[in-house]
PDB file of C-alpha atoms in Angstrom:
ATOM      1  CA  MET M 917     -18.523  -0.901   4.626  1.00  0.00           C
ATOM      2  CA  GLN M 918     -15.768  -3.336   3.659  1.00  0.00           C
ATOM      3  CA  LYS M 919     -12.468  -3.065   5.478  1.00  0.00           C
ATOM      4  CA  VAL M 920      -9.405  -3.255   3.240  1.00  0.00           C
ATOM      5  CA  ALA M 921      -5.688  -3.824   3.864  1.00  0.00           C
ATOM      6  CA  ILE M 922      -3.335  -2.975   0.992  1.00  0.00           C
ATOM      7  CA  PHE M 923       0.116  -4.403   0.312  1.00  0.00           C
ATOM      8  CA  VAL M 924       2.140  -3.031  -2.616  1.00  0.00           C
ATOM      9  CA  ASP M 925       5.329  -4.705  -3.838  1.00  0.00           C
ATOM     10  CA  VAL M 926       6.805  -1.470  -5.246  1.00  0.00           C
ATOM     11  CA  GLN M 927       9.765  -3.064  -7.061  1.00  0.00           C
ATOM     12  CA  ASN M 928       7.579  -5.684  -8.727  1.00  0.00           C
ATOM     13  CA  VAL M 929       4.980  -3.225 -10.016  1.00  0.00           C
ATOM     14  CA  TYR M 930       7.658  -0.746 -11.116  1.00  0.00           C
ATOM     15  CA  TYR M 931       9.625  -3.240 -13.199  1.00  0.00           C
ATOM     16  CA  THR M 932       6.659  -5.114 -14.681  1.00  0.00           C
ATOM     17  CA  ALA M 933       4.809  -1.922 -15.693  1.00  0.00           C
ATOM     18  CA  ARG M 934       7.978  -0.462 -17.217  1.00  0.00           C
ATOM     19  CA  GLN M 935       8.750  -3.683 -19.085  1.00  0.00           C
ATOM     20  CA  ALA M 936       5.223  -4.214 -20.397  1.00  0.00           C
ATOM     21  CA  TYR M 937       4.177  -0.638 -21.131  1.00  0.00           C
ATOM     22  CA  GLY M 938       7.192   1.645 -20.734  1.00  0.00           C
ATOM     23  CA  LYS M 939       5.194   3.646 -18.171  1.00  0.00           C
ATOM     24  CA  ASN M 940       4.876   3.977 -14.415  1.00  0.00           C
ATOM     25  CA  PHE M 941       2.094   2.748 -12.160  1.00  0.00           C
ATOM     26  CA  ASP M 942      -0.357   5.463 -11.114  1.00  0.00           C
ATOM     27  CA  TYR M 943      -0.574   5.125  -7.328  1.00  0.00           C
ATOM     28  CA  ASN M 944      -3.228   7.837  -7.001  1.00  0.00           C
ATOM     29  CA  ARG M 945      -5.553   6.183  -9.501  1.00  0.00           C
ATOM     30  CA  PHE M 946      -4.924   2.775  -7.886  1.00  0.00           C
ATOM     31  CA  TRP M 947      -5.669   4.220  -4.424  1.00  0.00           C
ATOM     32  CA  SER M 948      -8.967   5.677  -5.645  1.00  0.00           C
ATOM     33  CA  GLN M 949      -9.974   2.367  -7.199  1.00  0.00           C
ATOM     34  CA  ALA M 950      -8.866   0.037  -4.386  1.00  0.00           C
ATOM     35  CA  THR M 951     -10.294   2.131  -1.543  1.00  0.00           C
ATOM     36  CA  ALA M 952     -13.587   3.293  -3.099  1.00  0.00           C
ATOM     37  CA  ASN M 953     -16.399   2.859  -0.569  1.00  0.00           C
ATOM     38  CA  ARG M 954     -14.066   0.988   1.763  1.00  0.00           C
ATOM     39  CA  GLN M 955     -12.540   1.621   5.156  1.00  0.00           C
ATOM     40  CA  ILE M 956      -8.746   1.396   5.078  1.00  0.00           C
ATOM     41  CA  VAL M 957      -7.325  -0.779   7.844  1.00  0.00           C
ATOM     42  CA  LYS M 958      -3.709  -0.385   6.716  1.00  0.00           C
ATOM     43  CA  ALA M 959      -1.848   0.344   3.492  1.00  0.00           C
ATOM     44  CA  PHE M 960       1.803  -0.546   3.042  1.00  0.00           C
ATOM     45  CA  ALA M 961       4.180   0.159   0.162  1.00  0.00           C
ATOM     46  CA  TYR M 962       7.330  -1.975   0.343  1.00  0.00           C
ATOM     47  CA  ALA M 963      10.396  -0.575  -1.386  1.00  0.00           C
ATOM     48  CA  ILE M 964      14.141  -0.819  -1.616  1.00  0.00           C
ATOM     49  CA  ASP M 965      16.082   2.182  -0.342  1.00  0.00           C
ATOM     50  CA  ARG M 966      18.913   3.360  -2.554  1.00  0.00           C
ATOM     51  CA  GLY M 967      19.065   6.694  -0.760  1.00  0.00           C
ATOM     52  CA  ASP M 968      18.806   8.972  -3.796  1.00  0.00           C
ATOM     53  CA  GLN M 969      16.773  12.196  -3.806  1.00  0.00           C
ATOM     54  CA  LYS M 970      14.320  11.176  -6.540  1.00  0.00           C
ATOM     55  CA  GLN M 971      13.460   8.036  -4.609  1.00  0.00           C
ATOM     56  CA  LYS M 972      12.957  10.021  -1.391  1.00  0.00           C
ATOM     57  CA  GLU M 973      10.533  12.306  -3.234  1.00  0.00           C
ATOM     58  CA  PHE M 974       8.632   9.270  -4.529  1.00  0.00           C
ATOM     59  CA  GLN M 975       8.420   7.841  -0.987  1.00  0.00           C
ATOM     60  CA  HIS M 976       7.070  11.193   0.214  1.00  0.00           C
ATOM     61  CA  ILE M 977       4.362  11.030  -2.474  1.00  0.00           C
ATOM     62  CA  LEU M 978       3.400   7.518  -1.347  1.00  0.00           C
ATOM     63  CA  ARG M 979       3.104   8.714   2.249  1.00  0.00           C
ATOM     64  CA  ALA M 980       0.970  11.680   1.160  1.00  0.00           C
ATOM     65  CA  ILE M 981      -1.410   9.305  -0.640  1.00  0.00           C
ATOM     66  CA  GLY M 982      -1.848   7.280   2.554  1.00  0.00           C
ATOM     67  CA  PHE M 983       0.726   4.501   2.435  1.00  0.00           C
ATOM     68  CA  GLU M 984       3.070   3.546   5.229  1.00  0.00           C
ATOM     69  CA  VAL M 985       6.345   3.077   3.366  1.00  0.00           C
ATOM     70  CA  LYS M 986       8.579   0.233   4.494  1.00  0.00           C
ATOM     71  CA  LEU M 987      12.153   0.299   3.279  1.00  0.00           C
ATOM     72  CA  LYS M 988      14.946  -2.244   3.020  1.00  0.00           C
ATOM     73  CA  PRO M 989      18.466  -1.307   2.080  1.00  0.00           C
ATOM     74  CA  PHE M 990      19.649  -2.108  -1.430  1.00  0.00           C
ATOM     75  CA  ILE M 991      22.267  -4.837  -1.212  1.00  0.00           C
ATOM     76  CA  GLN M 992      24.812  -5.186  -4.014  1.00  0.00           C
ATOM     77  CA  ARG M 993      26.549  -8.557  -3.887  1.00  0.00           C
ATOM     78  CA  SER M 994      30.198  -9.007  -4.835  1.00  0.00           C
ATOM     79  CA  ASP M 995      29.164 -10.991  -7.931  1.00  0.00           C
ATOM     80  CA  GLY M 996      27.239  -7.954  -9.229  1.00  0.00           C
ATOM     81  CA  SER M 997      23.770  -9.309  -8.447  1.00  0.00           C
ATOM     82  CA  ALA M 998      21.430  -7.456  -6.126  1.00  0.00           C
ATOM     83  CA  LYS M 999      19.131  -8.478  -3.304  1.00  0.00           C
ATOM     84  CA  GLY M1000      16.131  -6.702  -1.957  1.00  0.00           C
ATOM     85  CA  ASP M1001      12.769  -8.374  -1.864  1.00  0.00           C
ATOM     86  CA  TRP M1002       9.972  -7.997   0.642  1.00  0.00           C
ATOM     87  CA  ASP M1003       8.199 -11.362   0.249  1.00  0.00           C
ATOM     88  CA  VAL M1004       8.516 -12.391   3.903  1.00  0.00           C
ATOM     89  CA  GLY M1005       7.697  -8.902   5.220  1.00  0.00           C
ATOM     90  CA  ILE M1006       4.594  -8.613   3.032  1.00  0.00           C
ATOM     91  CA  THR M1007       3.457 -12.075   4.095  1.00  0.00           C
ATOM     92  CA  LEU M1008       3.906 -11.373   7.808  1.00  0.00           C
ATOM     93  CA  ASP M1009       2.075  -8.046   7.587  1.00  0.00           C
ATOM     94  CA  ALA M1010      -0.786  -9.574   5.577  1.00  0.00           C
ATOM     95  CA  ILE M1011      -1.220 -12.292   8.209  1.00  0.00           C
ATOM     96  CA  GLU M1012      -1.129  -9.671  10.976  1.00  0.00           C
ATOM     97  CA  TYR M1013      -3.866  -7.528   9.389  1.00  0.00           C
ATOM     98  CA  ALA M1014      -6.046 -10.340   7.974  1.00  0.00           C
ATOM     99  CA  GLU M1015      -8.226 -10.514  11.085  1.00  0.00           C
ATOM    100  CA  GLN M1016      -9.074  -6.804  10.763  1.00  0.00           C
ATOM    101  CA  ALA M1017      -9.781  -6.811   7.015  1.00  0.00           C
ATOM    102  CA  ASP M1018     -12.506  -8.162   4.765  1.00  0.00           C
ATOM    103  CA  VAL M1019     -10.394  -7.595   1.663  1.00  0.00           C
ATOM    104  CA  ILE M1020      -6.663  -8.015   1.139  1.00  0.00           C
ATOM    105  CA  VAL M1021      -5.326  -6.093  -1.857  1.00  0.00           C
ATOM    106  CA  LEU M1022      -1.964  -7.322  -3.098  1.00  0.00           C
ATOM    107  CA  VAL M1023      -0.145  -5.445  -5.837  1.00  0.00           C
ATOM    108  CA  SER M1024       2.381  -7.903  -7.221  1.00  0.00           C
ATOM    109  CA  GLY M1025       2.739 -10.523  -9.893  1.00  0.00           C
ATOM    110  CA  ASP M1026       5.117 -12.644  -7.827  1.00  0.00           C
ATOM    111  CA  GLY M1027       4.026 -16.290  -7.802  1.00  0.00           C
ATOM    112  CA  ASP M1028       5.530 -16.740  -4.345  1.00  0.00           C
ATOM    113  CA  PHE M1029       2.385 -15.033  -3.030  1.00  0.00           C
ATOM    114  CA  ASP M1030       0.015 -17.748  -4.295  1.00  0.00           C
ATOM    115  CA  ILE M1031       0.267 -19.580  -0.951  1.00  0.00           C
ATOM    116  CA  LEU M1032      -0.455 -16.338   0.910  1.00  0.00           C
ATOM    117  CA  ALA M1033      -3.527 -15.639  -1.236  1.00  0.00           C
ATOM    118  CA  ASN M1034      -4.797 -19.153  -0.583  1.00  0.00           C
ATOM    119  CA  LYS M1035      -4.318 -18.823   3.192  1.00  0.00           C
ATOM    120  CA  MET M1036      -5.959 -15.397   3.310  1.00  0.00           C
ATOM    121  CA  ARG M1037      -9.058 -16.844   1.658  1.00  0.00           C
ATOM    122  CA  ALA M1038      -9.153 -20.294   3.280  1.00  0.00           C
ATOM    123  CA  VAL M1039      -8.008 -19.544   6.830  1.00  0.00           C
ATOM    124  CA  HIS M1040      -8.950 -15.902   7.328  1.00  0.00           C
ATOM    125  CA  GLY M1041     -12.003 -15.709   5.054  1.00  0.00           C
ATOM    126  CA  CYS M1042     -10.699 -12.634   3.274  1.00  0.00           C
ATOM    127  CA  LYS M1043     -11.382 -11.716  -0.307  1.00  0.00           C
ATOM    128  CA  VAL M1044      -8.019 -11.361  -2.080  1.00  0.00           C
ATOM    129  CA  GLU M1045      -7.701  -8.867  -4.921  1.00  0.00           C
ATOM    130  CA  VAL M1046      -4.461  -9.147  -6.850  1.00  0.00           C
ATOM    131  CA  TYR M1047      -3.383  -6.265  -9.071  1.00  0.00           C
ATOM    132  CA  GLY M1048      -0.701  -7.235 -11.559  1.00  0.00           C
ATOM    133  CA  VAL M1049       0.601  -6.740 -15.071  1.00  0.00           C
ATOM    134  CA  PRO M1050      -1.074  -9.708 -16.809  1.00  0.00           C
ATOM    135  CA  GLN M1051       1.875 -10.940 -18.863  1.00  0.00           C
ATOM    136  CA  PHE M1052       4.161 -10.791 -15.808  1.00  0.00           C
ATOM    137  CA  THR M1053       1.799 -12.166 -13.155  1.00  0.00           C
ATOM    138  CA  ALA M1054       2.172 -15.821 -12.213  1.00  0.00           C
ATOM    139  CA  ALA M1055      -0.783 -17.952 -13.266  1.00  0.00           C
ATOM    140  CA  SER M1056      -0.721 -19.608  -9.835  1.00  0.00           C
ATOM    141  CA  LEU M1057      -1.233 -16.229  -8.155  1.00  0.00           C
ATOM    142  CA  MET M1058      -4.085 -15.287 -10.492  1.00  0.00           C
ATOM    143  CA  ASN M1059      -5.722 -18.652  -9.771  1.00  0.00           C
ATOM    144  CA  GLU M1060      -5.521 -18.186  -5.991  1.00  0.00           C
ATOM    145  CA  ALA M1061      -6.885 -14.630  -6.070  1.00  0.00           C
ATOM    146  CA  SER M1062     -10.568 -14.009  -5.461  1.00  0.00           C
ATOM    147  CA  GLU M1063     -10.250 -11.387  -8.170  1.00  0.00           C
ATOM    148  CA  PHE M1064      -7.428 -10.471 -10.530  1.00  0.00           C
ATOM    149  CA  VAL M1065      -7.277  -6.830 -11.625  1.00  0.00           C
ATOM    150  CA  ALA M1066      -5.088  -6.226 -14.650  1.00  0.00           C
ATOM    151  CA  ILE M1067      -2.705  -3.319 -14.467  1.00  0.00           C
ATOM    152  CA  ASP M1068      -3.199  -1.766 -17.876  1.00  0.00           C
ATOM    153  CA  HIS M1069      -3.340   1.745 -19.357  1.00  0.00           C
ATOM    154  CA  THR M1070      -6.101   2.722 -16.913  1.00  0.00           C
ATOM    155  CA  LEU M1071      -3.697   2.337 -13.974  1.00  0.00           C
ATOM    156  CA  LEU M1072      -0.619   3.913 -15.556  1.00  0.00           C
ATOM    157  CA  LEU M1073       0.655   7.480 -15.524  1.00  0.00           C
ATOM    158  CA  ARG M1074      -0.063   9.205 -18.770  1.00  0.00           C
TER     159      ARG M1074
END
């Protein structure tokens, strides 16, 4: 049985699915698909913590599915822009769990992860499955993935 480690960039999948389809990502359906006939080594969902009740309920749902939820505080800069990405944290965790996994599942369209996908395949011998909204997933990331899985209506809440 294949061993899988899952890394979900919650902000990326939320905004790209909303922009492309006006709908939310279906984490339950994704979980069923990504873990079918596989042993789960670790599953992380990386999110930004704004502290509101609706978000806390969503984080509880993620935990109930099987994710370990990692949170960073939302940072509002004085110029009005915001900061809160998990690129380094996702990368470090993926490297940490690569030796235990046969498959790395990355849910993000962020092109910054193309180097990570390459290293997971070349150095660690892992298969890398990237789930992303096609029109918002960097071509470089799709090219470095062993397999690209399009987030479309089959992986969205109805």
